[in-house]
Amino acid sequence: MSGAAMTRPTVLAVDDSPVMQKTIQRILGDDYRVLLADNALDALSLIYHEPISVVLLDVTMPEIDGLEMCRTVRSLPQFQSLPIVMLTARDKAFDKVKGHLAGATEYLTKPFDADRLLEVVRQYTHQNSASPAES
């Protein structure tokens, strides 16, 4: 792995749809290291073992849904500030409220615009990588 690949921010996409995983990989893969998980348990393992900058999280998944995973991540002190972007087809106002109550930083609905996804990920990876020394 090249040094450039090691310094790219890591985005974890958690979605049980292989089509959605490929779409996210295609949109973000040039600028970010994209890790994929198709369930919450694998995603939680990756969060513990990889330097994740942003989590993209589907709500509707088998067994443990995205809302429950989000609440679990938020209950862990070391991950309370980890940006979590809900990326879901659930687009009702109440769904968005539930997402934010679970601890989501941002809520995007599918189908999403590729430029909007890039913009949101850049916003949160830039915040995480900025340090006072860079100012």
PDB file of C-alpha atoms in Angstrom:
ATOM      1  CA  MET A   1       0.000   0.000   0.000  1.00  0.00           C
ATOM      2  CA  SER A   2       1.387   3.403  -0.942  1.00  0.00           C
ATOM      3  CA  GLY A   3       2.013   6.218   1.519  1.00  0.00           C
ATOM      4  CA  ALA A   4      -0.724   8.273  -0.180  1.00  0.00           C
ATOM      5  CA  ALA A   5      -3.257   5.503   0.436  1.00  0.00           C
ATOM      6  CA  MET A   6      -2.253   5.370   4.097  1.00  0.00           C
ATOM      7  CA  THR A   7      -2.865   9.098   4.600  1.00  0.00           C
ATOM      8  CA  ARG A   8      -6.300   9.221   2.983  1.00  0.00           C
ATOM      9  CA  PRO A   9      -9.170   9.492   5.474  1.00  0.00           C
ATOM     10  CA  THR A  10     -11.059   6.236   5.981  1.00  0.00           C
ATOM     11  CA  VAL A  11     -14.804   6.086   5.374  1.00  0.00           C
ATOM     12  CA  LEU A  12     -16.785   3.091   6.621  1.00  0.00           C
ATOM     13  CA  ALA A  13     -19.902   2.363   4.557  1.00  0.00           C
ATOM     14  CA  VAL A  14     -22.371   0.064   6.316  1.00  0.00           C
ATOM     15  CA  ASP A  15     -25.079  -1.166   3.960  1.00  0.00           C
ATOM     16  CA  ASP A  16     -26.445  -4.625   3.252  1.00  0.00           C
ATOM     17  CA  SER A  17     -26.941  -3.799  -0.444  1.00  0.00           C
ATOM     18  CA  PRO A  18     -23.994  -4.787  -2.683  1.00  0.00           C
ATOM     19  CA  VAL A  19     -25.240  -2.265  -5.267  1.00  0.00           C
ATOM     20  CA  MET A  20     -25.152   0.561  -2.720  1.00  0.00           C
ATOM     21  CA  GLN A  21     -21.702  -0.539  -1.507  1.00  0.00           C
ATOM     22  CA  LYS A  22     -20.368  -0.403  -5.090  1.00  0.00           C
ATOM     23  CA  THR A  23     -21.987   3.006  -5.632  1.00  0.00           C
ATOM     24  CA  ILE A  24     -20.392   4.470  -2.514  1.00  0.00           C
ATOM     25  CA  GLN A  25     -17.028   2.899  -3.402  1.00  0.00           C
ATOM     26  CA  ARG A  26     -17.223   4.433  -6.891  1.00  0.00           C
ATOM     27  CA  ILE A  27     -18.132   7.907  -5.601  1.00  0.00           C
ATOM     28  CA  LEU A  28     -15.623   8.082  -2.740  1.00  0.00           C
ATOM     29  CA  GLY A  29     -12.867   5.661  -3.774  1.00  0.00           C
ATOM     30  CA  ASP A  30     -10.657   8.197  -5.544  1.00  0.00           C
ATOM     31  CA  ASP A  31     -10.353  10.460  -2.498  1.00  0.00           C
ATOM     32  CA  TYR A  32     -10.918   8.158   0.468  1.00  0.00           C
ATOM     33  CA  ARG A  33     -10.042   4.731   1.753  1.00  0.00           C
ATOM     34  CA  VAL A  34     -13.472   3.086   1.748  1.00  0.00           C
ATOM     35  CA  LEU A  35     -14.169   0.107   3.995  1.00  0.00           C
ATOM     36  CA  LEU A  36     -17.389  -1.824   3.484  1.00  0.00           C
ATOM     37  CA  ALA A  37     -19.524  -3.774   5.944  1.00  0.00           C
ATOM     38  CA  ASP A  38     -22.897  -5.360   5.272  1.00  0.00           C
ATOM     39  CA  ASN A  39     -23.973  -5.648   8.901  1.00  0.00           C
ATOM     40  CA  ALA A  40     -23.625  -3.826  12.206  1.00  0.00           C
ATOM     41  CA  LEU A  41     -21.446  -6.423  13.956  1.00  0.00           C
ATOM     42  CA  ASP A  42     -18.770  -6.339  11.243  1.00  0.00           C
ATOM     43  CA  ALA A  43     -18.994  -2.538  11.213  1.00  0.00           C
ATOM     44  CA  LEU A  44     -18.471  -2.304  14.986  1.00  0.00           C
ATOM     45  CA  SER A  45     -15.405  -4.530  14.681  1.00  0.00           C
ATOM     46  CA  LEU A  46     -13.981  -2.260  11.975  1.00  0.00           C
ATOM     47  CA  ILE A  47     -14.649   0.855  14.060  1.00  0.00           C
ATOM     48  CA  TYR A  48     -12.575  -0.642  16.879  1.00  0.00           C
ATOM     49  CA  HIS A  49      -9.710  -1.790  14.646  1.00  0.00           C
ATOM     50  CA  GLU A  50      -9.432   0.890  11.949  1.00  0.00           C
ATOM     51  CA  PRO A  51      -8.957   4.682  12.065  1.00  0.00           C
ATOM     52  CA  ILE A  52     -12.448   5.587  10.806  1.00  0.00           C
ATOM     53  CA  SER A  53     -13.052   9.260   9.928  1.00  0.00           C
ATOM     54  CA  VAL A  54     -16.728   9.009   8.918  1.00  0.00           C
ATOM     55  CA  VAL A  55     -19.375   6.271   9.049  1.00  0.00           C
ATOM     56  CA  LEU A  56     -22.047   6.070   6.334  1.00  0.00           C
ATOM     57  CA  LEU A  57     -24.849   4.031   7.845  1.00  0.00           C
ATOM     58  CA  ASP A  58     -27.960   2.519   6.296  1.00  0.00           C
ATOM     59  CA  VAL A  59     -30.948   2.360   8.628  1.00  0.00           C
ATOM     60  CA  THR A  60     -32.663  -0.737   7.235  1.00  0.00           C
ATOM     61  CA  MET A  61     -30.446  -3.770   7.823  1.00  0.00           C
ATOM     62  CA  PRO A  62     -31.144  -7.281   9.078  1.00  0.00           C
ATOM     63  CA  GLU A  63     -30.688  -8.159  12.755  1.00  0.00           C
ATOM     64  CA  ILE A  64     -29.227  -4.890  14.126  1.00  0.00           C
ATOM     65  CA  ASP A  65     -30.549  -1.854  12.244  1.00  0.00           C
ATOM     66  CA  GLY A  66     -28.661   1.375  11.678  1.00  0.00           C
ATOM     67  CA  LEU A  67     -30.459   3.257  14.441  1.00  0.00           C
ATOM     68  CA  GLU A  68     -29.463   0.660  17.027  1.00  0.00           C
ATOM     69  CA  MET A  69     -25.879   0.618  15.738  1.00  0.00           C
ATOM     70  CA  CYS A  70     -25.761   4.410  15.925  1.00  0.00           C
ATOM     71  CA  ARG A  71     -26.992   4.367  19.537  1.00  0.00           C
ATOM     72  CA  THR A  72     -24.396   1.698  20.380  1.00  0.00           C
ATOM     73  CA  VAL A  73     -21.540   3.707  18.867  1.00  0.00           C
ATOM     74  CA  ARG A  74     -22.704   6.856  20.663  1.00  0.00           C
ATOM     75  CA  SER A  75     -22.745   4.998  23.995  1.00  0.00           C
ATOM     76  CA  LEU A  76     -18.996   4.356  23.720  1.00  0.00           C
ATOM     77  CA  PRO A  77     -17.003   7.354  25.006  1.00  0.00           C
ATOM     78  CA  GLN A  78     -14.180   7.023  22.469  1.00  0.00           C
ATOM     79  CA  PHE A  79     -16.633   7.246  19.537  1.00  0.00           C
ATOM     80  CA  GLN A  80     -19.028   9.955  20.730  1.00  0.00           C
ATOM     81  CA  SER A  81     -17.610  12.501  18.280  1.00  0.00           C
ATOM     82  CA  LEU A  82     -17.270  10.114  15.310  1.00  0.00           C
ATOM     83  CA  PRO A  83     -19.332  11.574  12.440  1.00  0.00           C
ATOM     84  CA  ILE A  84     -22.175   9.199  11.519  1.00  0.00           C
ATOM     85  CA  VAL A  85     -24.111   9.953   8.346  1.00  0.00           C
ATOM     86  CA  MET A  86     -27.373   8.061   7.979  1.00  0.00           C
ATOM     87  CA  LEU A  87     -27.730   7.137   4.324  1.00  0.00           C
ATOM     88  CA  THR A  88     -31.177   5.666   3.891  1.00  0.00           C
ATOM     89  CA  ALA A  89     -34.336   5.450   1.803  1.00  0.00           C
ATOM     90  CA  ARG A  90     -36.408   6.403   4.850  1.00  0.00           C
ATOM     91  CA  ASP A  91     -37.227  10.012   4.072  1.00  0.00           C
ATOM     92  CA  LYS A  92     -40.118  10.968   6.330  1.00  0.00           C
ATOM     93  CA  ALA A  93     -39.597  13.772   8.855  1.00  0.00           C
ATOM     94  CA  PHE A  94     -40.140  11.323  11.731  1.00  0.00           C
ATOM     95  CA  ASP A  95     -37.408   9.030  10.338  1.00  0.00           C
ATOM     96  CA  LYS A  96     -34.976  11.954  10.310  1.00  0.00           C
ATOM     97  CA  VAL A  97     -35.899  12.834  13.901  1.00  0.00           C
ATOM     98  CA  LYS A  98     -35.298   9.216  14.955  1.00  0.00           C
ATOM     99  CA  GLY A  99     -31.923   9.304  13.190  1.00  0.00           C
ATOM    100  CA  HIS A 100     -30.842  12.441  14.993  1.00  0.00           C
ATOM    101  CA  LEU A 101     -32.137  11.152  18.339  1.00  0.00           C
ATOM    102  CA  ALA A 102     -30.071   7.983  17.810  1.00  0.00           C
ATOM    103  CA  GLY A 103     -27.001  10.203  17.427  1.00  0.00           C
ATOM    104  CA  ALA A 104     -26.632  10.687  13.674  1.00  0.00           C
ATOM    105  CA  THR A 105     -24.534  13.687  12.711  1.00  0.00           C
ATOM    106  CA  GLU A 106     -26.187  14.013   9.295  1.00  0.00           C
ATOM    107  CA  TYR A 107     -29.103  12.359   7.482  1.00  0.00           C
ATOM    108  CA  LEU A 108     -29.067  11.839   3.700  1.00  0.00           C
ATOM    109  CA  THR A 109     -31.800  10.054   1.797  1.00  0.00           C
ATOM    110  CA  LYS A 110     -31.459   7.611  -1.091  1.00  0.00           C
ATOM    111  CA  PRO A 111     -31.277   8.110  -3.932  1.00  0.00           C
ATOM    112  CA  PHE A 112     -28.613  10.664  -3.116  1.00  0.00           C
ATOM    113  CA  ASP A 113     -26.645  13.000  -5.314  1.00  0.00           C
ATOM    114  CA  ALA A 114     -22.987  11.946  -5.662  1.00  0.00           C
ATOM    115  CA  ASP A 115     -21.770  15.533  -5.272  1.00  0.00           C
ATOM    116  CA  ARG A 116     -23.812  15.965  -2.083  1.00  0.00           C
ATOM    117  CA  LEU A 117     -22.340  12.770  -0.599  1.00  0.00           C
ATOM    118  CA  LEU A 118     -18.816  13.953  -1.434  1.00  0.00           C
ATOM    119  CA  GLU A 119     -19.560  17.366   0.073  1.00  0.00           C
ATOM    120  CA  VAL A 120     -20.817  15.877   3.344  1.00  0.00           C
ATOM    121  CA  VAL A 121     -17.900  13.439   3.664  1.00  0.00           C
ATOM    122  CA  ARG A 122     -15.393  16.218   2.893  1.00  0.00           C
ATOM    123  CA  GLN A 123     -16.998  18.432   5.530  1.00  0.00           C
ATOM    124  CA  TYR A 124     -16.540  15.845   8.260  1.00  0.00           C
ATOM    125  CA  THR A 125     -13.132  14.521   7.193  1.00  0.00           C
ATOM    126  CA  HIS A 126     -11.785  18.063   6.939  1.00  0.00           C
ATOM    127  CA  GLN A 127     -13.006  18.878  10.458  1.00  0.00           C
ATOM    128  CA  ASN A 128     -11.331  15.754  11.819  1.00  0.00           C
ATOM    129  CA  SER A 129      -8.012  16.305  10.061  1.00  0.00           C
ATOM    130  CA  ALA A 130      -7.602  20.000  10.813  1.00  0.00           C
ATOM    131  CA  SER A 131      -5.241  20.754  13.641  1.00  0.00           C
ATOM    132  CA  PRO A 132      -4.151  24.033  15.228  1.00  0.00           C
ATOM    133  CA  ALA A 133      -0.677  23.576  13.692  1.00  0.00           C
ATOM    134  CA  GLU A 134      -2.224  23.764  10.205  1.00  0.00           C
ATOM    135  CA  SER A 135      -3.828  27.157  10.826  1.00  0.00           C
TER     136      SER A 135
END
